[in-house]
Coordinates of C-alpha atoms and ligand atoms in Angstrom, one line a residue:
Chain A
X1 CA 49.8 -33.6 65.8
X2 CA 49.6 -31.8 62.5
X3 CA 49.2 -28.0 62.6
X4 CA 46.4 -28.2 60.0
X5 CA 44.2 -31.1 59.2
X6 CA 41.6 -30.8 56.5
X7 CA 39.2 -33.8 56.6
X8 CA 37.0 -34.5 53.6
X9 CA 35.5 -31.1 53.1
X10 CA 32.8 -30.2 50.6
X11 CA 32.4 -26.6 49.7
X12 CA 29.8 -25.0 47.4
X13 CA 29.2 -21.8 45.5
X14 CA 25.4 -21.8 45.4
X15 CA 24.7 -25.0 43.7
X16 CA 28.2 -25.5 42.3
X17 CA 29.9 -28.3 44.1
X18 CA 33.4 -27.0 44.0
X19 CA 35.2 -29.2 46.6
X20 CA 34.1 -32.8 46.6
X21 CA 35.9 -34.2 49.6
X22 CA 39.3 -32.6 50.0
X23 CA 41.7 -33.9 52.7
X24 CA 45.1 -32.7 53.5
X25 CA 47.5 -32.2 56.4
X26 CA 50.2 -29.7 57.0
X27 CA 52.8 -30.4 59.7
X28 CA 54.3 -27.6 61.8
X29 CA 57.3 -26.1 60.0
X30 CA 56.5 -27.5 56.6
X31 CA 56.0 -26.0 53.2
X32 CA 53.2 -27.9 51.5
X33 CA 52.1 -27.2 48.0
X34 CA 48.7 -27.6 46.3
X35 CA 48.9 -27.9 42.6
X36 CA 46.2 -28.4 39.9
X37 CA 44.9 -26.9 36.7
X38 CA 42.6 -23.9 36.5
X39 CA 39.3 -24.4 38.3
X40 CA 40.5 -27.4 40.2
X41 CA 39.6 -25.9 43.5
X42 CA 42.9 -24.7 44.9
X43 CA 41.6 -21.2 45.8
X44 CA 38.4 -22.7 47.1
X45 CA 40.4 -24.9 49.4
X46 CA 42.3 -21.9 50.8
X47 CA 39.1 -19.9 51.2
X48 CA 37.5 -22.8 53.0
X49 CA 40.4 -23.1 55.4
X50 CA 40.3 -19.4 56.0
X51 CA 36.6 -19.4 56.8
X52 CA 35.6 -17.1 53.9
X53 CA 33.6 -20.0 52.6
X54 CA 32.1 -22.5 55.1
X55 CA 32.3 -26.1 54.0
X56 CA 29.0 -27.9 54.1
X57 CA 30.6 -31.1 55.2
X58 CA 33.9 -32.2 56.7
X59 CA 36.1 -30.9 59.4
X60 CA 39.1 -28.6 59.6
X61 CA 41.3 -28.9 62.6
X62 CA 43.9 -26.2 63.2
X63 CA 46.3 -26.2 66.2
X64 CA 44.1 -28.8 67.9
X65 CA 40.8 -27.0 67.4
X66 CA 38.0 -27.4 64.9
X67 CA 37.7 -24.2 62.9
X68 CA 35.3 -25.0 60.0
X69 CA 32.7 -22.8 61.5
X70 CA 35.0 -20.0 62.7
X71 CA 34.3 -16.7 60.9
X72 CA 37.2 -15.4 58.8
X73 CA 37.9 -12.4 61.0
X74 CA 38.7 -14.7 63.9
X75 CA 41.3 -16.6 61.9
X76 CA 44.1 -14.1 62.3
X77 CA 43.9 -14.4 66.1
X78 CA 44.2 -18.1 65.8
X79 CA 47.3 -17.7 63.6
X80 CA 46.2 -18.0 60.0
X81 CA 47.0 -15.3 57.4
X82 CA 46.7 -15.3 53.7
X83 CA 48.1 -13.6 50.6
X84 CA 45.0 -14.2 48.5
X85 CA 44.5 -14.7 44.9
X86 CA 44.3 -11.4 43.1
X87 CA 46.3 -9.8 46.0
X88 CA 43.4 -7.9 47.4
X89 CA 45.5 -5.1 48.8
X90 CA 43.7 -2.0 49.9
X91 CA 44.5 0.0 46.8
X92 CA 43.5 3.5 48.1
X93 CA 45.6 3.1 51.2
X94 CA 49.3 3.7 51.4
X95 CA 51.8 0.8 51.6
X96 CA 52.4 1.6 55.2
X97 CA 48.6 1.6 56.0
X98 CA 48.3 -1.7 54.2
X99 CA 51.0 -3.2 56.4
X100 CA 49.3 -1.7 59.5
X101 CA 46.1 -3.3 58.5
X102 CA 47.9 -6.6 58.5
X103 CA 48.6 -6.1 62.2
X104 CA 45.1 -4.7 62.8
X105 CA 44.3 -7.1 65.7
X106 CA 47.6 -6.5 67.5
X107 CA 48.3 -3.8 70.1
X108 CA 52.0 -4.4 70.8
X109 CA 53.5 -1.4 69.1
X110 CA 57.1 -2.6 69.5
X111 CA 56.4 -6.0 68.1
X112 CA 54.5 -4.5 65.1
X113 CA 57.5 -2.3 64.4
X114 CA 59.8 -5.3 64.5
X115 CA 57.6 -7.2 62.1
X116 CA 57.5 -4.2 59.8
X117 CA 61.3 -4.1 59.8
X118 CA 61.3 -7.8 59.0
X119 CA 59.0 -7.2 56.0
X120 CA 61.1 -4.4 54.8
X121 CA 64.2 -6.6 55.1
X122 CA 62.5 -9.3 53.0
X123 CA 61.2 -6.7 50.5
X124 CA 63.4 -3.6 50.5
X125 CA 61.3 -2.2 47.6
X126 CA 58.4 -1.7 50.0
X127 CA 60.5 0.4 52.4
X128 CA 61.2 2.9 49.6
X129 CA 57.5 3.2 48.9
X130 CA 55.8 3.4 52.3
X131 CA 54.0 6.6 51.4
X132 CA 52.8 5.5 48.0
X133 CA 49.2 4.6 47.4
X134 CA 49.2 0.8 47.1
X135 CA 47.0 0.7 44.0
X136 CA 49.6 2.7 42.0
X137 CA 52.3 0.2 42.5
X138 CA 53.4 -2.4 39.9
X139 CA 51.9 -5.9 40.0
X140 CA 55.1 -7.4 41.5
X141 CA 55.3 -4.7 44.2
X142 CA 51.6 -5.3 45.0
X143 CA 52.4 -9.0 45.3
X144 CA 55.2 -8.3 47.8
X145 CA 52.8 -6.0 49.7
X146 CA 50.2 -8.8 49.9
X147 CA 52.7 -11.2 51.3
X148 CA 54.2 -8.6 53.6
X149 CA 50.7 -7.7 54.9
X150 CA 50.0 -11.3 55.7
X151 CA 53.3 -11.6 57.6
X152 CA 52.4 -8.6 59.8
X153 CA 50.2 -10.8 61.9
X154 CA 53.1 -13.2 62.7
X155 CA 51.0 -16.1 61.5
X156 CA 51.6 -19.8 62.5
X157 CA 50.2 -20.8 59.1
X158 CA 50.7 -18.7 55.9
X159 CA 48.4 -19.4 53.0
X160 CA 49.8 -18.2 49.7
X161 CA 47.6 -18.2 46.6
X162 CA 49.7 -18.0 43.5
X163 CA 52.4 -15.6 44.7
X164 CA 54.2 -15.8 41.4
X165 CA 51.2 -14.8 39.3
X166 CA 52.1 -12.3 36.6
X167 CA 55.6 -11.8 37.7
X168 CA 58.8 -11.6 35.6
X169 CA 61.0 -14.6 36.0
X170 CA 63.6 -12.7 38.1
X171 CA 60.9 -11.7 40.5
X172 CA 59.4 -15.2 40.6
X173 CA 62.8 -16.4 41.7
X174 CA 63.1 -13.6 44.3
X175 CA 59.6 -14.3 45.7
X176 CA 60.3 -18.0 46.1
X177 CA 63.6 -17.2 47.8
X178 CA 61.7 -15.1 50.2
X179 CA 59.1 -17.8 50.8
X180 CA 61.9 -20.1 51.7
X181 CA 63.3 -17.5 54.1
X182 CA 60.0 -17.0 55.7
X183 CA 59.7 -20.7 56.2
X184 CA 63.2 -20.9 57.7
X185 CA 62.2 -18.2 60.1
X186 CA 59.6 -20.6 61.4
X187 CA 56.3 -20.0 59.5
X188 CA 54.5 -23.0 58.2
X189 CA 53.3 -22.5 54.6
X190 CA 50.6 -23.9 52.4
X191 CA 51.4 -22.8 48.9
X192 CA 49.1 -22.8 45.9
X193 CA 50.9 -22.5 42.6
X194 CA 50.4 -22.8 38.9
X195 CA 54.1 -22.8 38.6
X196 CA 54.4 -26.4 39.8
X197 CA 58.0 -26.7 38.9
X198 CA 59.3 -24.2 41.4
X199 CA 56.6 -25.0 44.0
X200 CA 57.7 -28.6 44.1
X201 CA 61.2 -27.5 44.6
X202 CA 60.7 -25.6 47.8
X203 CA 57.9 -27.8 49.2
X204 CA 58.4 -30.9 51.2
X205 CA 55.1 -32.5 50.1
X206 CA 52.5 -31.8 47.5
X207 CA 48.8 -32.5 46.8
X208 CA 47.4 -32.6 43.3
X209 CA 43.9 -31.3 43.0
X210 CA 41.5 -32.2 40.1
X211 CA 37.9 -31.0 39.8
X212 CA 37.5 -30.6 43.5
X213 CA 39.3 -33.9 44.6
X214 CA 42.8 -34.8 45.7
X215 CA 44.0 -37.2 43.1
X216 CA 47.6 -37.5 44.3
X217 CA 49.5 -36.8 47.5
X218 CA 53.2 -37.5 47.9
X219 CA 56.5 -36.0 48.9
X220 CA 57.5 -33.3 46.4
X221 CA 60.5 -35.2 45.1
X222 CA 58.2 -38.1 44.1
X223 CA 55.7 -35.9 42.5
X224 CA 58.4 -34.3 40.4
X225 CA 59.2 -37.8 39.1
X226 CA 55.6 -38.8 38.5
X227 CA 55.0 -39.1 34.8
X228 CA 51.4 -37.9 35.0
X229 CA 52.4 -34.9 37.0
X230 CA 55.2 -34.1 34.7
X231 CA 52.9 -34.2 31.7
X232 CA 50.0 -32.3 33.2
X233 CA 51.7 -29.7 35.4
X234 CA 55.4 -29.5 34.6
X235 CA 54.8 -28.9 30.9
X236 CA 56.6 -32.0 29.7
X237 CA 55.4 -34.5 27.2
Chain B
X1 CA 59.2 34.1 31.8
X2 CA 59.5 30.7 30.2
X3 CA 57.3 29.3 32.9
X4 CA 54.6 31.8 32.2
X5 CA 54.7 30.9 28.5
X6 CA 54.4 27.2 29.3
X7 CA 51.5 27.9 31.5
X8 CA 49.7 29.9 28.8
X9 CA 50.5 27.3 26.3
X10 CA 48.9 24.7 28.6
X11 CA 45.8 26.8 29.0
X12 CA 45.5 27.4 25.2
X13 CA 46.1 23.7 24.6
X14 CA 43.4 22.7 27.0
X15 CA 41.0 25.1 25.4
X16 CA 41.9 23.8 22.0
X17 CA 41.5 20.2 23.0
X18 CA 38.2 20.7 25.0
X19 CA 34.9 19.5 23.6
X20 CA 32.3 22.0 22.5
X21 CA 30.0 20.9 25.3
X22 CA 32.5 21.8 27.9
X23 CA 33.1 25.1 26.3
X24 CA 29.4 25.8 26.5
X25 CA 29.3 24.7 30.1
X26 CA 32.2 27.0 31.0
X27 CA 30.5 29.8 29.1
X28 CA 27.2 29.3 31.0
X29 CA 29.0 29.2 34.3
X30 CA 30.9 32.3 33.4
X31 CA 27.7 34.2 32.5
X32 CA 26.1 33.1 35.8
X33 CA 29.1 34.2 37.8
X34 CA 29.1 37.6 36.1
X35 CA 25.3 38.0 36.7
X36 CA 25.8 37.1 40.4
X37 CA 28.8 39.4 40.7
X38 CA 26.7 42.2 39.2
X39 CA 24.0 41.6 41.8
X40 CA 26.6 41.5 44.5
X41 CA 28.0 44.8 43.4
X42 CA 24.5 46.4 43.5
X43 CA 23.8 45.3 47.1
X44 CA 26.8 43.6 48.7
X45 CA 25.2 43.2 52.1
X46 CA 22.2 41.4 50.7
X47 CA 24.4 39.2 48.6
X48 CA 26.6 38.2 51.6
X49 CA 23.6 37.6 53.8
X50 CA 22.1 35.4 51.2
X51 CA 25.4 33.5 50.8
X52 CA 25.4 32.9 54.5
X53 CA 21.9 31.6 54.4
X54 CA 22.9 29.3 51.6
X55 CA 25.8 27.9 53.6
X56 CA 23.6 27.3 56.6
X57 CA 21.0 25.5 54.6
X58 CA 23.8 23.6 53.0
X59 CA 25.2 22.5 56.3
X60 CA 21.9 20.7 57.2
X61 CA 21.8 19.1 53.7
X62 CA 25.5 18.1 54.1
X63 CA 24.8 16.3 57.4
X64 CA 22.1 14.2 55.8
X65 CA 24.2 13.7 52.6
X66 CA 27.0 12.3 54.7
X67 CA 24.6 9.5 55.8
X68 CA 23.9 8.6 52.2
X69 CA 27.5 8.7 51.2
X70 CA 28.9 6.8 54.2
X71 CA 26.5 3.9 53.6
X72 CA 27.0 3.9 49.9
X73 CA 30.7 3.9 50.3
X74 CA 30.6 0.7 52.4
X75 CA 27.8 -1.3 50.9
X76 CA 27.1 0.4 47.6
X77 CA 23.5 0.9 48.6
X78 CA 21.3 4.0 48.4
X79 CA 19.6 3.9 51.7
X80 CA 16.4 5.6 50.7
X81 CA 15.0 5.4 54.2
X82 CA 17.7 7.8 55.3
X83 CA 15.7 10.9 54.7
X84 CA 12.8 9.5 56.6
X85 CA 15.1 8.7 59.5
X86 CA 16.0 12.3 59.5
X87 CA 12.3 13.1 59.8
X88 CA 12.0 10.8 62.7
X89 CA 14.9 12.6 64.2
X90 CA 13.0 15.9 64.1
X91 CA 10.0 14.1 65.7
X92 CA 12.2 12.7 68.5
X93 CA 13.5 16.2 69.2
X94 CA 9.9 17.5 69.2
X95 CA 8.9 14.8 71.7
X96 CA 11.8 15.4 74.0
X97 CA 11.0 19.1 74.1
X98 CA 7.3 18.5 74.7
X99 CA 8.2 16.5 77.8
X100 CA 5.4 14.1 77.0
X101 CA 5.8 10.6 75.7
X102 CA 3.1 7.9 75.2
X103 CA 0.6 10.1 77.0
X104 CA 2.8 10.4 80.1
X105 CA 4.1 13.9 81.0
X106 CA 7.7 13.7 82.3
X107 CA 8.3 17.4 82.6
X108 CA 6.8 20.6 81.5
X109 CA 7.2 21.5 77.8
X110 CA 10.4 23.4 77.1
X111 CA 9.6 26.4 74.9
X112 CA 10.6 29.9 74.1
X113 CA 9.4 31.2 77.5
X114 CA 11.4 28.6 79.5
X115 CA 14.6 29.8 81.3
X116 CA 17.7 30.2 79.2
X117 CA 19.5 27.3 81.0
X118 CA 16.5 25.0 80.6
X119 CA 16.4 25.9 76.9
X120 CA 20.0 25.0 76.4
X121 CA 19.6 21.7 78.3
X122 CA 16.5 21.0 76.2
X123 CA 18.3 21.5 72.9
X124 CA 21.3 19.4 74.0
X125 CA 19.0 16.7 75.3
X126 CA 16.9 16.7 72.1
X127 CA 20.0 16.5 70.0
X128 CA 21.5 13.6 71.9
X129 CA 18.3 11.7 72.1
X130 CA 17.6 12.1 68.4
X131 CA 21.2 11.1 67.5
X132 CA 21.0 8.0 69.7
X133 CA 17.6 6.9 68.5
X134 CA 18.2 7.6 64.8
X135 CA 21.5 5.8 65.0
X136 CA 19.8 2.8 66.4
X137 CA 17.0 3.0 63.9
X138 CA 19.5 3.0 61.1
X139 CA 21.3 0.0 62.6
X140 CA 18.0 -1.8 62.9
X141 CA 17.1 -1.1 59.3
X142 CA 20.4 -2.5 58.2
X143 CA 20.0 -5.6 60.3
X144 CA 16.4 -6.3 59.3
X145 CA 16.1 -5.1 55.7
X146 CA 19.6 -4.9 54.1
X147 CA 21.9 -7.5 55.7
X148 CA 19.8 -10.5 54.7
X149 CA 19.9 -9.2 51.1
X150 CA 23.6 -8.4 51.0
X151 CA 24.2 -10.9 48.2
X152 CA 20.9 -10.5 46.5
X153 CA 20.6 -8.6 43.2
X154 CA 20.9 -4.9 43.5
X155 CA 17.3 -4.3 42.4
X156 CA 15.9 -6.3 45.3
X157 CA 17.8 -4.2 47.8
X158 CA 16.8 -1.0 46.1
X159 CA 13.1 -1.9 46.3
X160 CA 13.6 -2.8 50.0
X161 CA 15.2 0.6 50.6
X162 CA 12.3 2.3 49.0
X163 CA 9.9 0.1 51.0
X164 CA 11.7 1.0 54.2
X165 CA 11.4 4.7 53.3
X166 CA 7.6 4.3 53.1
X167 CA 7.4 2.4 56.3
X168 CA 9.3 5.1 58.3
X169 CA 7.2 7.8 56.7
X170 CA 4.0 6.1 57.7
X171 CA 5.4 5.6 61.2
X172 CA 5.9 9.3 61.3
X173 CA 2.3 9.8 60.0
X174 CA 0.8 7.6 62.7
X175 CA 3.0 9.2 65.3
X176 CA 2.4 12.9 64.8
X177 CA -0.4 13.1 62.1
X178 CA -0.4 14.7 58.7
X179 CA -0.1 18.4 59.4
X180 CA 2.8 20.7 59.9
X181 CA 3.9 20.6 63.5
X182 CA 5.4 23.7 65.0
X183 CA 8.8 23.4 66.8
X184 CA 9.2 25.5 70.0
X185 CA 11.3 28.5 69.1
X186 CA 14.3 28.0 71.3
X187 CA 16.9 29.7 69.2
X188 CA 16.4 33.4 68.9
X189 CA 15.5 34.7 65.5
X190 CA 17.4 38.0 65.9
X191 CA 20.5 39.1 64.1
X192 CA 23.7 37.7 65.7
X193 CA 25.6 40.5 64.0
X194 CA 23.2 43.1 65.3
X195 CA 25.8 44.4 67.7
X196 CA 28.2 45.2 64.9
X197 CA 26.1 46.1 61.9
X198 CA 22.5 46.3 60.7
X199 CA 23.3 45.8 57.0
X200 CA 24.5 42.2 57.3
X201 CA 22.0 39.7 58.6
X202 CA 23.2 36.5 60.2
X203 CA 20.6 35.1 62.6
X204 CA 21.4 33.3 65.9
X205 CA 19.6 30.4 64.2
X206 CA 22.1 30.3 61.4
X207 CA 25.0 30.6 63.8
X208 CA 23.5 27.7 65.8
X209 CA 23.5 25.4 62.8
X210 CA 27.1 26.2 61.9
X211 CA 28.2 25.8 65.6
X212 CA 26.7 22.3 65.8
X213 CA 27.7 21.2 62.3
X214 CA 31.4 22.1 62.4
X215 CA 32.2 20.0 65.5
X216 CA 30.2 17.1 64.1
X217 CA 32.2 17.2 60.8
X218 CA 35.5 17.4 62.7
X219 CA 34.5 14.5 64.9
X220 CA 33.5 12.4 61.9
X221 CA 36.6 13.2 60.0
X222 CA 38.8 12.3 63.0
X223 CA 36.9 9.1 63.4
X224 CA 37.2 8.0 59.8
X225 CA 40.8 9.1 59.3
X226 CA 42.4 8.3 62.7
X227 CA 40.6 5.7 64.7
X228 CA 41.0 2.0 64.4
X229 CA 37.3 1.6 63.7
X230 CA 37.6 4.3 61.0
X231 CA 40.4 2.5 59.3
X232 CA 38.4 -0.7 59.5
X233 CA 35.6 1.2 57.7
X234 CA 37.9 2.3 54.9
X235 CA 39.3 -1.3 54.6
X236 CA 35.8 -2.8 54.4
X237 CA 34.8 -0.3 51.8
X238 CA 37.7 -1.3 49.7
X239 CA 37.6 -5.0 50.0
X240 CA 35.4 -6.9 52.4
X241 CA 37.1 -10.3 52.0
X242 CA 40.6 -8.9 52.6
X243 CA 39.3 -6.8 55.5
X244 CA 37.9 -9.9 57.1
X245 CA 41.3 -11.6 56.7
X246 CA 42.8 -8.8 58.6
X247 CA 40.6 -9.7 61.6
X248 CA 38.0 -7.0 60.9
X249 CA 34.5 -8.0 61.7
X250 CA 32.8 -6.9 58.5
X251 CA 29.2 -7.1 59.7
X252 CA 30.0 -5.0 62.8
X253 CA 31.9 -2.5 60.8
X254 CA 28.9 -2.1 58.4
X255 CA 26.6 -1.7 61.4
X256 CA 28.9 1.0 62.8
X257 CA 28.7 2.9 59.5
X258 CA 24.9 2.8 59.6
X259 CA 25.1 4.0 63.2
X260 CA 27.2 7.0 62.2
X261 CA 24.9 7.9 59.3
X262 CA 21.9 7.7 61.6
X263 CA 23.5 9.8 64.3
X264 CA 24.1 12.5 61.7
X265 CA 20.6 12.3 60.5
X266 CA 19.2 12.6 64.0
X267 CA 21.2 15.7 64.7
X268 CA 20.2 17.1 61.3
X269 CA 16.5 16.4 62.1
X270 CA 16.5 18.4 65.4
X271 CA 18.6 21.2 63.9
X272 CA 16.3 21.4 60.9
X273 CA 13.2 21.6 63.2
X274 CA 14.7 24.3 65.4
X275 CA 15.9 26.2 62.3
X276 CA 12.8 25.8 60.1
X277 CA 10.3 26.2 62.9
X278 CA 8.1 23.3 61.7
X279 CA 8.4 19.7 60.7
X280 CA 6.0 17.2 59.0
X281 CA 5.9 13.5 58.4
X282 CA 7.0 13.7 54.7
X283 CA 9.7 16.3 55.2
X284 CA 12.3 13.6 54.8
X285 CA 11.4 13.0 51.2
X286 CA 12.3 16.5 50.1
X287 CA 15.3 17.1 52.3
X288 CA 16.4 13.5 51.6
X289 CA 16.2 14.1 47.9
X290 CA 18.3 17.3 48.2
X291 CA 20.8 15.5 50.4
X292 CA 21.0 12.6 48.0
X293 CA 21.5 15.0 45.2
X294 CA 24.3 16.7 47.2
X295 CA 26.0 13.3 47.8
X296 CA 25.8 12.5 44.1
X297 CA 26.9 16.0 43.1
X298 CA 30.0 15.8 45.3
X299 CA 30.8 12.3 44.3
X300 CA 28.9 9.6 46.2
X301 CA 31.1 7.6 48.6
X302 CA 33.3 10.7 49.1
X303 CA 32.8 12.3 52.5
X304 CA 34.3 15.7 51.6
X305 CA 32.2 15.5 48.4
X306 CA 29.0 15.2 50.4
X307 CA 29.9 18.4 52.4
X308 CA 30.9 20.3 49.3
X309 CA 27.8 19.1 47.4
X310 CA 25.6 20.1 50.4
X311 CA 27.0 23.6 50.7
X312 CA 26.8 24.0 46.9
X313 CA 23.2 23.1 46.8
X314 CA 22.4 25.3 49.8
X315 CA 24.1 28.3 48.1
X316 CA 22.6 27.7 44.7
X317 CA 19.2 27.4 46.4
X318 CA 19.6 30.6 48.3
X319 CA 20.9 32.6 45.3
X320 CA 18.1 31.3 43.2
X321 CA 15.5 32.2 45.9
X322 CA 16.8 35.7 46.0
X323 CA 17.7 36.5 42.4
X324 CA 15.7 34.2 40.3
X325 CA 12.6 33.3 42.2
X326 CA 11.6 30.6 44.7
X327 CA 9.6 28.7 42.0
X328 CA 12.8 28.3 40.0
X329 CA 15.0 27.0 42.8
X330 CA 14.4 23.3 42.3
X331 CA 14.9 23.6 38.6
X332 CA 18.2 25.4 39.2
X333 CA 19.5 22.8 41.6
X334 CA 18.7 19.9 39.4
X335 CA 20.0 21.6 36.3
X336 CA 23.3 22.1 38.0
X337 CA 23.2 18.4 39.0
X338 CA 22.6 17.3 35.5
X339 CA 25.2 19.6 34.1
X340 CA 27.8 18.4 36.6
X341 CA 27.0 14.7 35.9
X342 CA 27.2 15.2 32.1
X343 CA 30.7 16.4 32.5
X344 CA 31.8 14.5 35.6
X345 CA 29.6 11.4 35.9
X346 CA 31.5 10.5 39.1
X347 CA 30.6 13.8 40.7
X348 CA 32.8 16.7 41.7
X349 CA 35.2 14.8 44.0
X350 CA 34.3 11.2 43.3
X351 CA 36.4 8.6 41.5
X352 CA 35.2 5.8 39.3
X353 CA 34.9 3.2 42.0
X354 CA 33.6 5.9 44.4
X355 CA 34.2 4.2 47.6
X356 CA 35.4 6.6 50.3
X357 CA 39.0 6.5 49.3
X358 CA 38.7 3.1 47.8
X359 CA 38.7 0.9 44.6
X360 CA 38.6 -2.8 44.7
X361 CA 35.9 -5.2 43.7
X362 CA 32.8 -5.9 45.7
X363 CA 32.3 -9.3 47.2
Ligands
ATP1 N1 32.6 -17.0 43.3 C1 32.3 -18.2 42.6 N2 31.1 -18.5 42.2 C2 30.8 -19.6 41.5 N3 31.7 -20.5 41.2 C3 32.9 -20.3 41.6 C4 33.3 -19.1 42.3 N4 34.7 -19.2 42.5 C5 35.1 -20.4 42.0 N5 34.1 -21.0 41.4 C6 34.1 -22.3 40.8 O1 34.7 -23.3 41.7 C7 35.7 -24.1 41.0 C8 37.0 -24.0 41.7 O2 37.5 -22.7 41.6 P1 38.9 -22.2 42.2 O3 38.9 -20.7 42.1 O4 39.0 -22.8 43.5 O5 39.9 -22.8 41.2 P2 41.5 -22.7 41.2 O6 42.0 -24.1 41.4 O7 42.0 -21.8 42.2 O8 41.8 -22.2 39.8 P3 42.9 -21.1 39.2 O9 44.1 -21.9 39.1 O10 42.3 -20.7 37.9 O11 43.0 -20.0 40.2 C9 35.7 -23.6 39.6 O12 34.9 -24.5 38.8 C10 35.0 -22.3 39.6 O13 34.3 -22.0 38.4
MG2 MG1 42.8 -19.9 42.2

């Protein structure tokens, strides 16, 4: 059975019908990517999965249980963590405190320390800056912190919303390399990206979202060949 | 040598680059300080006594101000009902000490002629009861009046808060009537320093206020800085959505914040009653306004700011009472507020986004 199964969800912002029947599945151990242009509903999909937004229709099954009505603060216990759009780090807390917040629901001091070391191994830059106030770090460092914070819960499913946003090309490469490492260490990943080129390289499958609907779903290699996708999202004519 | 030069250069530079408004402000403050020092030199004992009185008054204001600032820090709402909750706190204390509730006498009234042990028990019991009840009232207010409006326009919540204030005030009016109600005098009025000197006056009452306030402030600071729940509060203040993603129950954390604010208001209510000797149904308006002013002066959302603002207002009030005239005191306090806000709109210790240690957008 799939780790995550989203079945025909409809989500709204007030009267705005943002998701008009989105379905997708993520198998255990996979990297799946969600691509689409601005306003397509990628972030809304992640927020619906995470419970920040409750879909008005449809079902979301995670790890064998329906979660569409579970409040967001219970998701971390179930194994879902997110590095959200806009990073949303706690800017007036230190780097260390931010990482501690990522393990807020845990009580196993030793395990937390192990995971912190793992985050520091993935992002050595963060280790140098544990005492720094998070809001004073550079955009790239904040992005690393957001991902590191999400990892601190040892999630089964990691939701990543545009982790390459606003980063220099070298850093983009580094972030994606880390995403691959995280996945190889056993975390399933649902990745939202504008940078479809790279996303389709590390993902096994992809979904293309347009105005709140899934318009294409295929293995990543096939999507990379698809002329429509190439034209719209890979910047080729 | 060179360091001194650099320092002087820095000072001169900052004077040169300062605006004429701030030069005037600095000049006004300097004149006031000189005048005060002159008075202090004439009668040092009186000056010090007055300073202590100011600090004591300020401590009560600070306790109430913390409630405004805690709540503002987490939901960006001015809880106008807070001052009236403080008033209810003094009423709860009064009721506990009277020993009579709903017409039923539970024990004989505790007053100035009761035994010392009984007086102490009475004060502690009154404090605890008021803290518990005001805490719960505050949680109730949030649940009924503010939570349903959390995503409503700011103005709607503001009006609701003002409405809540009137409701509490009228509950007080129905409960205890419109006239000033005397508090039993449980704390001696005499000079605590009497054994050492007659020149300096610091009454047992003043000492009592400080001895209750300091542990409360330490406990609050420990709670916010060190405990898990305190960290959750800071996280929620900075970013509710991210806090929820960390597994923090945002609604519960907000409720805890209101609980804390109410607890402090309850304590302040009883302390104020014992200190002041009387209370009345609309006392929350005046004290609440001063406390709110203190919170804004210190930088709303900043806990240390609320304490600094409270003490500052207490001291300015006491100095003005003594050296300018009681009728001028409110004018003095609000003039200082306006002056501070003109030059530091975010308050003395506040930052732009003003959440207790936190930026981040609201959700
Ligand atoms: N808070 C909100 N209130 C109202 N409408 C919203 C809100 N957030 C998103 N929307 C609308 O929902 C739709 C989907 O937005 P969403 O943020 O999911 O897009 P996206 O695919 O993540 O885009 P981007 O690539 O720009 O991040 C858009 O039309 C957007 O205008
Ligand atoms: Mg988005």
